[in-house]
Each structure stands twice: as C-alpha cells, then as structure tokens.
Short mmCIF file of N, CA and C in Angstrom, two decimals:
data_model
loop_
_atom_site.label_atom_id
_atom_site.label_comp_id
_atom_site.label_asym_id
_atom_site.label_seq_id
_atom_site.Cartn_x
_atom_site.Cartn_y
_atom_site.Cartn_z
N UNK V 1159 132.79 96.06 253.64
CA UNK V 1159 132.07 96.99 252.80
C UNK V 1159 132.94 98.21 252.49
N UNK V 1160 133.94 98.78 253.51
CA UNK V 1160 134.74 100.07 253.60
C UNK V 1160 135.31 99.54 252.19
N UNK V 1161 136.25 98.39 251.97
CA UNK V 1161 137.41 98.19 251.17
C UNK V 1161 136.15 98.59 249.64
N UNK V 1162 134.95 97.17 249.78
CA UNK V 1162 134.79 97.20 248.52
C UNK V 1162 134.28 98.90 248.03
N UNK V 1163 133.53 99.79 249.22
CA UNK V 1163 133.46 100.99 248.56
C UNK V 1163 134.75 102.25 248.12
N UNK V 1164 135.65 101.65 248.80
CA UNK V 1164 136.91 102.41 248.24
C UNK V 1164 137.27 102.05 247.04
N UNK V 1165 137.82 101.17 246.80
CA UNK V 1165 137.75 100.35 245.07
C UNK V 1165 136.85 100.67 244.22
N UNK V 1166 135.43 100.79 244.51
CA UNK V 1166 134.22 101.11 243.68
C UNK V 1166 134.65 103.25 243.33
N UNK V 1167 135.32 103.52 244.22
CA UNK V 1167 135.22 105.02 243.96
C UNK V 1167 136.26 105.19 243.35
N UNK V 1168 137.67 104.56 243.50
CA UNK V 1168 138.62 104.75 242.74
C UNK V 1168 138.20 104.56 241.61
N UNK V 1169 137.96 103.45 241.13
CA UNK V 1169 137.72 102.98 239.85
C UNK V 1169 136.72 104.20 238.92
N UNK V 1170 135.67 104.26 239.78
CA UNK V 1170 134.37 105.73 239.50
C UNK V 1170 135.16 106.76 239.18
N UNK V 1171 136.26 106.85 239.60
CA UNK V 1171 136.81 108.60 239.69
C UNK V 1171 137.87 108.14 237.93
N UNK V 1172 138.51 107.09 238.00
CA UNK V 1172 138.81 106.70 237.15
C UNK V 1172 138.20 106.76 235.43
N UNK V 1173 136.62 106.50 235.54
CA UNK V 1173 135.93 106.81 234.22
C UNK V 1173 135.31 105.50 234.52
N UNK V 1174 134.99 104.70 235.43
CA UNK V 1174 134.68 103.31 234.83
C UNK V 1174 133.16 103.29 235.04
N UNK V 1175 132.34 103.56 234.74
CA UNK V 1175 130.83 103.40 234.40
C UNK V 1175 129.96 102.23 235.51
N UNK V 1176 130.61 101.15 235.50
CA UNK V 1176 130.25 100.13 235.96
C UNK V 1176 130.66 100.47 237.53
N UNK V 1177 131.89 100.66 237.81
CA UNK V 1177 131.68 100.78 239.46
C UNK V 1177 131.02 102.10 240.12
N UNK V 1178 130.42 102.84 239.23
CA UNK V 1178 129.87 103.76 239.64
C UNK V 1178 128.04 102.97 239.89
N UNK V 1179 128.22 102.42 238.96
CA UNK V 1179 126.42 101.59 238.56
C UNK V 1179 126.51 101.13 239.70
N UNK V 1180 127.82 100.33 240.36
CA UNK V 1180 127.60 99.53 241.59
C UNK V 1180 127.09 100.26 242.60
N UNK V 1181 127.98 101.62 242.74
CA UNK V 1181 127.84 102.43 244.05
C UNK V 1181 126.32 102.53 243.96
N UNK V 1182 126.06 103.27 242.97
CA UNK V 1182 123.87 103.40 242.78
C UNK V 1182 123.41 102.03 243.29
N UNK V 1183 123.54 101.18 243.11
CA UNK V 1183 123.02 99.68 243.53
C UNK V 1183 122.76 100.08 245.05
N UNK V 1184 124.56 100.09 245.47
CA UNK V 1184 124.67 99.37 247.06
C UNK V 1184 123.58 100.73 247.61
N UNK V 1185 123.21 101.87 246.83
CA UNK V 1185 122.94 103.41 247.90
C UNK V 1185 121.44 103.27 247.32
N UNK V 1186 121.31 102.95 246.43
CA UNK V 1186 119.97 103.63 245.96
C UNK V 1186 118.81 103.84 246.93
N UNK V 1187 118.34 102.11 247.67
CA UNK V 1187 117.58 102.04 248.18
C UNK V 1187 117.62 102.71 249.81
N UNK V 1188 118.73 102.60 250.31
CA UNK V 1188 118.90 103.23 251.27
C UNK V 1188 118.89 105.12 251.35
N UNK V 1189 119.29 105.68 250.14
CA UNK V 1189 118.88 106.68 250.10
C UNK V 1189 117.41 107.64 249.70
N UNK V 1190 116.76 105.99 249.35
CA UNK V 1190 115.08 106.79 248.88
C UNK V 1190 114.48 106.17 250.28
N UNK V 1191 114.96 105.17 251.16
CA UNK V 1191 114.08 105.44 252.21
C UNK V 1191 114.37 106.34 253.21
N UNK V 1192 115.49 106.75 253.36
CA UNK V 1192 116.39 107.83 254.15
C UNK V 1192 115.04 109.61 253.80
N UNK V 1193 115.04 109.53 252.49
CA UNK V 1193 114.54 110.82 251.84
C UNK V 1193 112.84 110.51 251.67
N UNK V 1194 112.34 109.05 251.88
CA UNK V 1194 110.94 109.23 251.71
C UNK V 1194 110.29 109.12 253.46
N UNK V 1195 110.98 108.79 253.97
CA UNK V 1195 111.16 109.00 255.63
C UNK V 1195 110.95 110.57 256.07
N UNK V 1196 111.80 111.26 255.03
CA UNK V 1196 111.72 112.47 255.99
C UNK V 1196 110.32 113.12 255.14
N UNK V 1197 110.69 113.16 253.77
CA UNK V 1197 109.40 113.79 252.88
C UNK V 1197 108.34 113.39 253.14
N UNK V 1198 107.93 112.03 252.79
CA UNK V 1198 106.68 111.62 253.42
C UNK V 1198 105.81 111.25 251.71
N UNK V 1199 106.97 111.36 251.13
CA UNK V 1199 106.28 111.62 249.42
C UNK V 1199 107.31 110.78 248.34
N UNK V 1200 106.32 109.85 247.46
CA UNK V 1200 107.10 109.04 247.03
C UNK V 1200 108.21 109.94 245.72
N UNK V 1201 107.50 111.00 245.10
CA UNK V 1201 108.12 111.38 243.99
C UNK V 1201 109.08 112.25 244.53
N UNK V 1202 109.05 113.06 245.51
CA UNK V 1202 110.26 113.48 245.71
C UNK V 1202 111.48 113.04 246.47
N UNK V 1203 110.65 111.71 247.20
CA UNK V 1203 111.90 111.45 247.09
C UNK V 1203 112.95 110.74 246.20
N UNK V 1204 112.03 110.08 245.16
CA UNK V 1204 112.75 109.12 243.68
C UNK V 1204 113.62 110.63 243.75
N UNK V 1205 113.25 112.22 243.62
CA UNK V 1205 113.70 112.73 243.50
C UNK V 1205 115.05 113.49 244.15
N UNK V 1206 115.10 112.99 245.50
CA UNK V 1206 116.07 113.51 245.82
C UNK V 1206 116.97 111.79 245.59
N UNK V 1207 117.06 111.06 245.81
CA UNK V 1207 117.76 110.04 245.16
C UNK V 1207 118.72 110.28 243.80
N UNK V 1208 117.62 110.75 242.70
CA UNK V 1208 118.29 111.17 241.01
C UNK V 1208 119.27 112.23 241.86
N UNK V 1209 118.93 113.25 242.59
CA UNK V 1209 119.64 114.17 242.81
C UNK V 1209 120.65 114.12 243.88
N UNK V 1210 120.82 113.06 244.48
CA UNK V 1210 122.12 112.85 245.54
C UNK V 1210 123.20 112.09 244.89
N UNK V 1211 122.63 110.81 243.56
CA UNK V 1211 123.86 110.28 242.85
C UNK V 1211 124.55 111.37 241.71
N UNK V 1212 123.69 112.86 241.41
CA UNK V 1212 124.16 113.45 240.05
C UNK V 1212 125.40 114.19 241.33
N UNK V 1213 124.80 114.60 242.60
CA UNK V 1213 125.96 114.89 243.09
C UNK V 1213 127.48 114.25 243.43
N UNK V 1214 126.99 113.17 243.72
CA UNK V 1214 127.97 112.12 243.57
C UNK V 1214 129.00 112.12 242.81
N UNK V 1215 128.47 112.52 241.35
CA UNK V 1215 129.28 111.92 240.22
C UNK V 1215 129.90 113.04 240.22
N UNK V 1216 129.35 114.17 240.95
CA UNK V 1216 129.60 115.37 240.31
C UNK V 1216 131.01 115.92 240.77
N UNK V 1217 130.85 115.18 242.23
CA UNK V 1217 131.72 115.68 243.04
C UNK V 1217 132.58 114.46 244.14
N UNK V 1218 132.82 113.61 242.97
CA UNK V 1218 133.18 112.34 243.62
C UNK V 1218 134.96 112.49 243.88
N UNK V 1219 135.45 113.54 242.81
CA UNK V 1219 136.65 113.51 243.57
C UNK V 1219 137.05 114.55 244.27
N UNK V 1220 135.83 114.77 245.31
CA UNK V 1220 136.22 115.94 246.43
C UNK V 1220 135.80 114.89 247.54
N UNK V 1221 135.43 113.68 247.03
CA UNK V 1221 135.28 112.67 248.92
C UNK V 1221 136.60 112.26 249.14
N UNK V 1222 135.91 113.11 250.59
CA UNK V 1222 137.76 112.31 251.47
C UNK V 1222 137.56 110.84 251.92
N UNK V 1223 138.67 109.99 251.20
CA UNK V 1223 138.68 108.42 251.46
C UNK V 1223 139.02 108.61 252.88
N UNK V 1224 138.93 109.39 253.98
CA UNK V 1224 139.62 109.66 255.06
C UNK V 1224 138.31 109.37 256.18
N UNK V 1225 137.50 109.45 255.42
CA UNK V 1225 135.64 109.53 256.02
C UNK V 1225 134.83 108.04 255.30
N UNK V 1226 133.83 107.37 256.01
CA UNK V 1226 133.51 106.67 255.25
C UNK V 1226 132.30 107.15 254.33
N UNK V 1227 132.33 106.05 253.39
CA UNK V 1227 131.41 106.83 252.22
C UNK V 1227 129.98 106.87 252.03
N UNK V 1228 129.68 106.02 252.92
CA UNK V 1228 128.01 105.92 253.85
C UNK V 1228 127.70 107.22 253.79
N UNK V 1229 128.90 107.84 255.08
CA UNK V 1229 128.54 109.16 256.18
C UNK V 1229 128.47 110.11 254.74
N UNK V 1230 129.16 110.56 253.60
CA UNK V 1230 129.56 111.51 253.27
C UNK V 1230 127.79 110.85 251.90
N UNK V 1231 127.65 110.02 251.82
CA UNK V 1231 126.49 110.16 250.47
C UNK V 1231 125.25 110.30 251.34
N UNK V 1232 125.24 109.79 252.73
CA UNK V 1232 124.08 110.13 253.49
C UNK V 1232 124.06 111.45 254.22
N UNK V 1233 125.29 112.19 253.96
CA UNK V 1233 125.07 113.93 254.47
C UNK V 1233 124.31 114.21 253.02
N UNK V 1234 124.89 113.97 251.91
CA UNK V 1234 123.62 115.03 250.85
C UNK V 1234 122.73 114.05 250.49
N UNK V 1235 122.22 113.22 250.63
CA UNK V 1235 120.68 113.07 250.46
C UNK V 1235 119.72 113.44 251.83
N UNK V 1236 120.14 113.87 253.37
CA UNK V 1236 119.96 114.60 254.12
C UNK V 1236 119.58 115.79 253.55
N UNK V 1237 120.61 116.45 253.07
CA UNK V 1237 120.89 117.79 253.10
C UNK V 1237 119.81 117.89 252.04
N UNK V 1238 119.67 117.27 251.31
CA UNK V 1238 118.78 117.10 250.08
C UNK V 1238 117.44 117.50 250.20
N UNK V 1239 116.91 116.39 251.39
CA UNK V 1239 115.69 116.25 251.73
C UNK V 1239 115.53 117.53 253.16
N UNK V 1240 116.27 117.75 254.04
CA UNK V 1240 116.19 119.24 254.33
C UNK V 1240 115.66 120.45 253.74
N UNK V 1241 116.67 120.47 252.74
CA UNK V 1241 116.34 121.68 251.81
C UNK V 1241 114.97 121.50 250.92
N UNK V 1242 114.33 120.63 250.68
CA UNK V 1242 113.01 120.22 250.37
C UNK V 1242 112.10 120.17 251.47
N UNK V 1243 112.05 120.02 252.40
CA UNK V 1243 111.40 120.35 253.73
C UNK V 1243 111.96 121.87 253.72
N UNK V 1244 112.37 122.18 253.70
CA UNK V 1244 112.30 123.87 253.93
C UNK V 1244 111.63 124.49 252.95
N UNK V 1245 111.60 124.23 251.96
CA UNK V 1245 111.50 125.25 250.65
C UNK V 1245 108.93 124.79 250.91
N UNK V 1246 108.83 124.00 251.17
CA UNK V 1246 107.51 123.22 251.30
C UNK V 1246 106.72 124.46 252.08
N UNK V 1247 105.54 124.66 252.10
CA UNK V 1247 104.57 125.65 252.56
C UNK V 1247 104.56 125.10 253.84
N UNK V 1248 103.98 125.85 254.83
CA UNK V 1248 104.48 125.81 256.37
C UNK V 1248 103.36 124.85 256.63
N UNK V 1249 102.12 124.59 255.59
CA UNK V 1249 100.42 123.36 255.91
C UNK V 1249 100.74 121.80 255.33
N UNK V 1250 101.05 121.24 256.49
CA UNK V 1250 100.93 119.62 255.82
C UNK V 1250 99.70 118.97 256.13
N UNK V 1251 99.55 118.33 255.46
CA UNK V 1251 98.04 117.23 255.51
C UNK V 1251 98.55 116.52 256.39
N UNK V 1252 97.51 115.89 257.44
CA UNK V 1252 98.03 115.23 258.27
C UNK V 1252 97.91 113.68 257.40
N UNK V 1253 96.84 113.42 256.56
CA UNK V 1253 96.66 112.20 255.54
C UNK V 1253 97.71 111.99 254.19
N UNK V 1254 98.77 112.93 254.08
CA UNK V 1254 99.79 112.81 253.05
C UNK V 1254 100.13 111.20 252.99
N UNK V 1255 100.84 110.58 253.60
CA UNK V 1255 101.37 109.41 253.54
C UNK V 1255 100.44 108.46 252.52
N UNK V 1256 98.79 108.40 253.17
CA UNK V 1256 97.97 107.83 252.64
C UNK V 1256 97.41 108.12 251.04
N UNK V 1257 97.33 109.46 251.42
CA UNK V 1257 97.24 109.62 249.45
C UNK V 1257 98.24 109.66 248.96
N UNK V 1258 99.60 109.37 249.70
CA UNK V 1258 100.56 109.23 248.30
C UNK V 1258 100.95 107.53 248.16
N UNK V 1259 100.55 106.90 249.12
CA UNK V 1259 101.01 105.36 248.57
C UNK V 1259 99.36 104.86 248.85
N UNK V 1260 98.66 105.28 248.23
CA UNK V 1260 97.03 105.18 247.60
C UNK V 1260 96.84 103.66 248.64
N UNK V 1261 96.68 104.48 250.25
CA UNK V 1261 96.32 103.41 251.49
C UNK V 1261 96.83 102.24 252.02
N UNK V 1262 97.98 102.18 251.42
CA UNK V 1262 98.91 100.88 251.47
C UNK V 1262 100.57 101.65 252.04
N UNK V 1263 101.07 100.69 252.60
CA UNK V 1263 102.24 101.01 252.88
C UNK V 1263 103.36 99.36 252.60
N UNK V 1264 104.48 99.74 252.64
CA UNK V 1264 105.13 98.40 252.64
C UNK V 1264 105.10 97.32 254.16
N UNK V 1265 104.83 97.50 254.78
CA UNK V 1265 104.41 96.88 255.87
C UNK V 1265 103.63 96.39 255.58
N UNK V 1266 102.38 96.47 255.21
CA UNK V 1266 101.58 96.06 255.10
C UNK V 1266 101.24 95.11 254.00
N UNK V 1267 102.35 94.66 253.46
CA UNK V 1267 102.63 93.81 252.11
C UNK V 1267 103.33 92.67 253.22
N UNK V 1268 103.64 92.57 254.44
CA UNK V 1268 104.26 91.45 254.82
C UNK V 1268 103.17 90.25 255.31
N UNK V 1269 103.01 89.11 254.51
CA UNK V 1269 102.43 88.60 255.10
C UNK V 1269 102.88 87.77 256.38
N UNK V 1270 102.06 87.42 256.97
CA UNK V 1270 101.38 86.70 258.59
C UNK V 1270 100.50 85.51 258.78
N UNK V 1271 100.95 84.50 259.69
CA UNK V 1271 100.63 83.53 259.89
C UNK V 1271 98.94 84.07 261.07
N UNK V 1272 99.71 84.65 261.59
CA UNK V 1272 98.71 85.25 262.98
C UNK V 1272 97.92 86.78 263.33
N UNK V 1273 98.33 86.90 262.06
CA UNK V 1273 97.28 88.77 262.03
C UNK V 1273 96.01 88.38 261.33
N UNK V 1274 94.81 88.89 262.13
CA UNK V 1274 93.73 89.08 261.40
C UNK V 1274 93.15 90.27 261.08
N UNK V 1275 92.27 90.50 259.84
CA UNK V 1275 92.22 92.02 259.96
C UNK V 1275 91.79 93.02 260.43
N UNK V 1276 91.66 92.82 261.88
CA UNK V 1276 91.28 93.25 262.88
C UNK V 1276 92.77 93.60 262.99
N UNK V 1277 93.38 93.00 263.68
CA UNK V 1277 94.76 93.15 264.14
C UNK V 1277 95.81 94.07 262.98
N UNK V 1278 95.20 93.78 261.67
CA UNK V 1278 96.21 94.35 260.42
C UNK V 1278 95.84 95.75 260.89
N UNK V 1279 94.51 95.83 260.83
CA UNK V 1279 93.71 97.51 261.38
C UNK V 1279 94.11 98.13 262.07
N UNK V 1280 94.30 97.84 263.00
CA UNK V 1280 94.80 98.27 264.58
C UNK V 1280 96.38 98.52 264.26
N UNK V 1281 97.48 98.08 263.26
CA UNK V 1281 98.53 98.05 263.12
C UNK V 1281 98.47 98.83 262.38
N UNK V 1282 98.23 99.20 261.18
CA UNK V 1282 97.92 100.23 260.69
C UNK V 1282 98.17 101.34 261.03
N UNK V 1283 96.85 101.40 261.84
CA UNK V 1283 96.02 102.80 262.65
C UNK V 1283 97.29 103.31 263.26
N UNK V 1284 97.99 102.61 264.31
CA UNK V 1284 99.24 102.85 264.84
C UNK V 1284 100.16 103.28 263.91
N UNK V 1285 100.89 102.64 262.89
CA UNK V 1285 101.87 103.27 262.34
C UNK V 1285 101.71 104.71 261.81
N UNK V 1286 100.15 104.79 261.29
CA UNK V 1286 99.72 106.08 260.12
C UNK V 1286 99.93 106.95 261.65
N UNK V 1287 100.03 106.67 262.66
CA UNK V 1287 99.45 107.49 264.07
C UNK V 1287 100.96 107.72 264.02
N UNK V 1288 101.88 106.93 264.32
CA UNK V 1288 103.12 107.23 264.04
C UNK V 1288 103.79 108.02 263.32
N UNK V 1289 103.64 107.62 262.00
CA UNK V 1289 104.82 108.49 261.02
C UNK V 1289 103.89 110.24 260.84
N UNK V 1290 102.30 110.35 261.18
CA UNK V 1290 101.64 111.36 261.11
C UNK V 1290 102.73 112.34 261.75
N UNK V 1291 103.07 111.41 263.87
CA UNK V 1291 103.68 112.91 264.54
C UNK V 1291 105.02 113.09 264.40
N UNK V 1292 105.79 112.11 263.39
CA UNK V 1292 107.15 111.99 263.18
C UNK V 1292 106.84 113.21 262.15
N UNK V 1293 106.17 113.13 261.34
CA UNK V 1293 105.63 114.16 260.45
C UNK V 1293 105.74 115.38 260.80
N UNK V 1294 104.86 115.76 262.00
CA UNK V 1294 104.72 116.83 262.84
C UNK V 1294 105.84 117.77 263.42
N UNK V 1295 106.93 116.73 263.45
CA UNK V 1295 107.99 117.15 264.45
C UNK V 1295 109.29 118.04 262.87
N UNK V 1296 109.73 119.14 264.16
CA UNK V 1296 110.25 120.39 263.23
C UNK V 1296 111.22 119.60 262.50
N UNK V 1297 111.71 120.17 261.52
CA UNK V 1297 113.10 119.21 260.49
C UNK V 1297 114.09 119.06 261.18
N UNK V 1298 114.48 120.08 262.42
CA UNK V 1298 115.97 119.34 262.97
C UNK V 1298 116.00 118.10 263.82
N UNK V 1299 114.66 118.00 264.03
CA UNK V 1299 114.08 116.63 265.38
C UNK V 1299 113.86 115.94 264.14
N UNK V 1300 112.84 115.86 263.27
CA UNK V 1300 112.73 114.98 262.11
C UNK V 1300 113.84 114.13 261.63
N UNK V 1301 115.03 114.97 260.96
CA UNK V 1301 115.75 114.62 260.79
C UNK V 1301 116.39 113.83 261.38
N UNK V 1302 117.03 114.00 262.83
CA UNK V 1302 117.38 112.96 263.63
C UNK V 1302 116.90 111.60 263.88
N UNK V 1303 115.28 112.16 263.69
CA UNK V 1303 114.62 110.91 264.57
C UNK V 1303 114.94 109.99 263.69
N UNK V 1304 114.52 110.23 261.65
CA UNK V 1304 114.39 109.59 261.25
C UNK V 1304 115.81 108.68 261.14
N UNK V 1305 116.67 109.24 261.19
CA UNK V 1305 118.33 109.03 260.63
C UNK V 1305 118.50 107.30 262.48
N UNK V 1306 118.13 108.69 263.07
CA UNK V 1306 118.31 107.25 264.23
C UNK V 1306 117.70 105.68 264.21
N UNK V 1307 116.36 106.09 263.93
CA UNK V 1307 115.35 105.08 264.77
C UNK V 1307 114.87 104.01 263.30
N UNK V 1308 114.98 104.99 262.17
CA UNK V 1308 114.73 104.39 261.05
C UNK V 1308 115.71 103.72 259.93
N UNK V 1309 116.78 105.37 259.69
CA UNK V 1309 117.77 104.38 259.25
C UNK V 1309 118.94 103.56 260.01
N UNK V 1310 118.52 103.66 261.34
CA UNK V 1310 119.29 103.18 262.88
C UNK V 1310 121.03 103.33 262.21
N UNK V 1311 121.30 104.44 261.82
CA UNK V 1311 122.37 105.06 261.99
C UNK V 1311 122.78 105.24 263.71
N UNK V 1312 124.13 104.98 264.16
CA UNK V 1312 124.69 105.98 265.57
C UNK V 1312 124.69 106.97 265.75
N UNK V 1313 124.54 107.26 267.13
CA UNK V 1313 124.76 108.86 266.92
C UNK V 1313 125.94 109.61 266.53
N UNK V 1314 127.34 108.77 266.59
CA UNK V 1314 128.49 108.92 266.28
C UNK V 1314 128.13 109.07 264.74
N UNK V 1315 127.33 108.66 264.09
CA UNK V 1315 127.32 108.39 262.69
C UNK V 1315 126.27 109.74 262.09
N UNK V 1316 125.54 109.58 262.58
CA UNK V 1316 124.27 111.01 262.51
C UNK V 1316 125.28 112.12 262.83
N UNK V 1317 125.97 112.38 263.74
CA UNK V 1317 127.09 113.33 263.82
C UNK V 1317 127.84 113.63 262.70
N UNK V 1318 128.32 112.40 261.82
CA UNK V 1318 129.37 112.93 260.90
C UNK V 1318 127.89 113.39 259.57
N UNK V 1319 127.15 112.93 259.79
CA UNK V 1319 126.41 113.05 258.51
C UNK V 1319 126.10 114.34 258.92
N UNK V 1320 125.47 114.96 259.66
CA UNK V 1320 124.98 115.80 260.09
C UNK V 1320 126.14 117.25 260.32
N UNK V 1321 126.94 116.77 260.85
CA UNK V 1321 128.37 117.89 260.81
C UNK V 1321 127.71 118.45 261.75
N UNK V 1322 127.42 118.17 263.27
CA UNK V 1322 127.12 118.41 264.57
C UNK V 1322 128.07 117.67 265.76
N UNK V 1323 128.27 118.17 266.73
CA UNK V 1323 128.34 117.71 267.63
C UNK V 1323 127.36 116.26 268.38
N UNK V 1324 128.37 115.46 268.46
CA UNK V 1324 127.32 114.24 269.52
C UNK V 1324 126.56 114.54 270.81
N UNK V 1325 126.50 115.68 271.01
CA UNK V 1325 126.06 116.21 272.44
C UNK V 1325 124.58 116.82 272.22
N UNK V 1326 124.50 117.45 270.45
CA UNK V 1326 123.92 118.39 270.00
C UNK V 1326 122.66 117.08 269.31
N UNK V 1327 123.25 116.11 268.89
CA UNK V 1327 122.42 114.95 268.82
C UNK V 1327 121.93 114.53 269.58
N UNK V 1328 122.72 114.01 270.67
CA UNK V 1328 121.77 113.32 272.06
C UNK V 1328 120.37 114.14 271.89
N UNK V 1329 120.65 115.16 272.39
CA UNK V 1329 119.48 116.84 272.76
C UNK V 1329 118.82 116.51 271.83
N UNK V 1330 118.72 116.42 270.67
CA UNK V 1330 118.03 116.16 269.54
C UNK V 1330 117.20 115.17 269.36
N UNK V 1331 117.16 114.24 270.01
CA UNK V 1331 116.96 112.61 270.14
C UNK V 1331 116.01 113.04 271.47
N UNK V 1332 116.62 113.09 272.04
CA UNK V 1332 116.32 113.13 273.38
C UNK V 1332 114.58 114.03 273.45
N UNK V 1333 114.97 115.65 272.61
CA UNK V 1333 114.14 116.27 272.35
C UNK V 1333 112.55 115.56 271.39
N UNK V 1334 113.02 115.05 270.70
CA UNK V 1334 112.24 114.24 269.31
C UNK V 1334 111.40 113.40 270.20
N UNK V 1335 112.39 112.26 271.14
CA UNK V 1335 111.46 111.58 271.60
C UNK V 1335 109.89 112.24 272.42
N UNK V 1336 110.41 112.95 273.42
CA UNK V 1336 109.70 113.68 274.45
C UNK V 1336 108.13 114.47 273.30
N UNK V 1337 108.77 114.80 271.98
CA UNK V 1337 107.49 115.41 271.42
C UNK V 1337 106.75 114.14 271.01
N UNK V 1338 107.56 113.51 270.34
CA UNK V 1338 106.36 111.98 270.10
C UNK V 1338 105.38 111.72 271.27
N UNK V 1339 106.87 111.70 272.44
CA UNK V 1339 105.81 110.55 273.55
C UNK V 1339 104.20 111.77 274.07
N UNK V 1340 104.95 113.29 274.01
CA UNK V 1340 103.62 113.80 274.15
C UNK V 1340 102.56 113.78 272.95
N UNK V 1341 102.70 114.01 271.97
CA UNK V 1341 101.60 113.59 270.88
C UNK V 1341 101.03 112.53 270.76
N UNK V 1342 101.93 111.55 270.93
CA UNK V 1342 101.02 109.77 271.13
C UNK V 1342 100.12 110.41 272.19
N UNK V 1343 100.46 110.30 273.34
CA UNK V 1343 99.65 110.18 274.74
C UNK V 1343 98.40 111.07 274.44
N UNK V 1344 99.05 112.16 273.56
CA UNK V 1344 97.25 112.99 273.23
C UNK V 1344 96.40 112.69 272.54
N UNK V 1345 96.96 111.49 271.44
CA UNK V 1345 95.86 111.05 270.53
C UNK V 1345 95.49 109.43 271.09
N UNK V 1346 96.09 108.96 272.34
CA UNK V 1346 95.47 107.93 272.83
C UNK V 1346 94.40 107.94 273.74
N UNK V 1347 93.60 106.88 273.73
CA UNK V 1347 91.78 107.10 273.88
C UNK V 1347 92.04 106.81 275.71
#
C-alpha cells in the first residue's frame, strides 16, 4: 500500500487528476468513519471528509514521503473533527446518534442466521449504551478511544497522528477505558 500511495502522490503533485481521485477512493471511507466516530453526526462529518481532501490537495506538496500517508491524512481529519468538537456548545443529547441515522445504525443492516429480535434489541440497547459514553468522554479520551478501538490504529500510529508521545497515549487509553468501564457499570441494572 506504502509504494502504491507514494506513486499516487507523486503523480497528484504532478497535475494528474486521476491519482488524486484514487487517493479520495482508498481515504474517503476511512476518513468519514474516523470523523463520524468522533462527531456522532452524519453531515458533519461528510463534512469534515470534503474538508480533509481540499486540504490534501491543498497542501500535498508539504507531505513528507518520509512519514506514511495514512498517519499524515489521518492527523487532519482528526484535527478536523477536534476542532468541530470544540467549537460545539458544551449540551449534547444523549439520543444524537439516533436522530441522526433516523434509529438505524449500520450494524444493524447485518443480517443473521441466529439473532432474534429480542436479541437484535438487546444489541442495540448495548451499542446506543456504548457509543452514548464514548460520547460522554472529553475530546482528548474521545479521540484516542475512537482512533484505537475503532479505527484500531497503534498506539505507535495514534502517536504520529496525534503528534504526542506513546506514553501520553497509553495514559490516554488507559484513562478512556477506566471512564467507560465506570459509566457502563452505572447504567447496568
């Protein structure tokens, strides 16, 4: 993947239209779940997506081929969705997720030989219970958690995206978990 995204950027920096179309291909999707992970909202994050490839283009010949190009397009659609979590009023709905993908999630599009909807319910209930206290948790734990557990980035890798220390991650991780595991345990019966 390193080679073919080096070739795809030369060529991009070059004028060529098409290996730039590629790079949007191989990133797109990985960068709107990266950004609807942390937002929690489908339009902004289509929106920070439009807005991590205009950077791209913008500033494609300031990437160092010295870094891979994962780490350096997944620091600004981070940075992206950060700065959109900051700028947001300090009151979230704890039901956001649900009114923005109108009670459905993609999970829940997988079908099953052995779920009934009893069991779909109960799976559900759990995830919305889930991403609610991932929700909850401040943007520097957010961020991590999501980058780790979701886009199962390394921490070696969350480091370069992040432009932190691996030590400063662990703590971070480490921290994130401990607030989940106490919020689950408070909303379990």
């Amino acid at each position: 993947m390193d080679n073919l995204e080096t070739r795809l950027v030369k060529l991009a920096l070059k004028g060529d239209q098409r290996a730039f179309a590629e790079i949007v291909d191989l990133y797109k999707d990985r960068i709107f779940h990266l950004a609807y992970r942390m937002l929690n909202n489908r339009h902004e994050a289509e929106d920070v997506v439009q807005e991590t490839f205009l950077r791209v283009y913008r500033n494609l010949d300031r990437y160092d081929p010295g870094q891979k190009f994962s780490t350096w397009i997944y620091r600004i659609g981070t940075n992206l969705s950060i700065d959109r979590l900051r700028k947001r009023k300090p009151t979230y709905s704890l039901d956001a997720e649900i009114g923005d993908q109108d009670g459905a999630d993609g999970y829940a599009l997988i079908p099953s030989d052995n779920r009934t909807p009893e069991s779909e319910y109960m799976i559900s209930e759990t995830r919305t219970t889930i991403h609610q206290a991932i929700d909850e948790l401040p943007p520097k734990y957010k961020t991590v958690m999501v980058l780790r557990y979701l886009q199962e980035l390394s921490l070696q890798e969350i480091s370069d995206v992040l432009d932190m220390p691996v030590t400063t991650i662990k703590t971070r991780v480490h921290r994130g978990r401990e607030f989940l595991r106490k919020k689950l345990e408070s909303q379990s019966y």
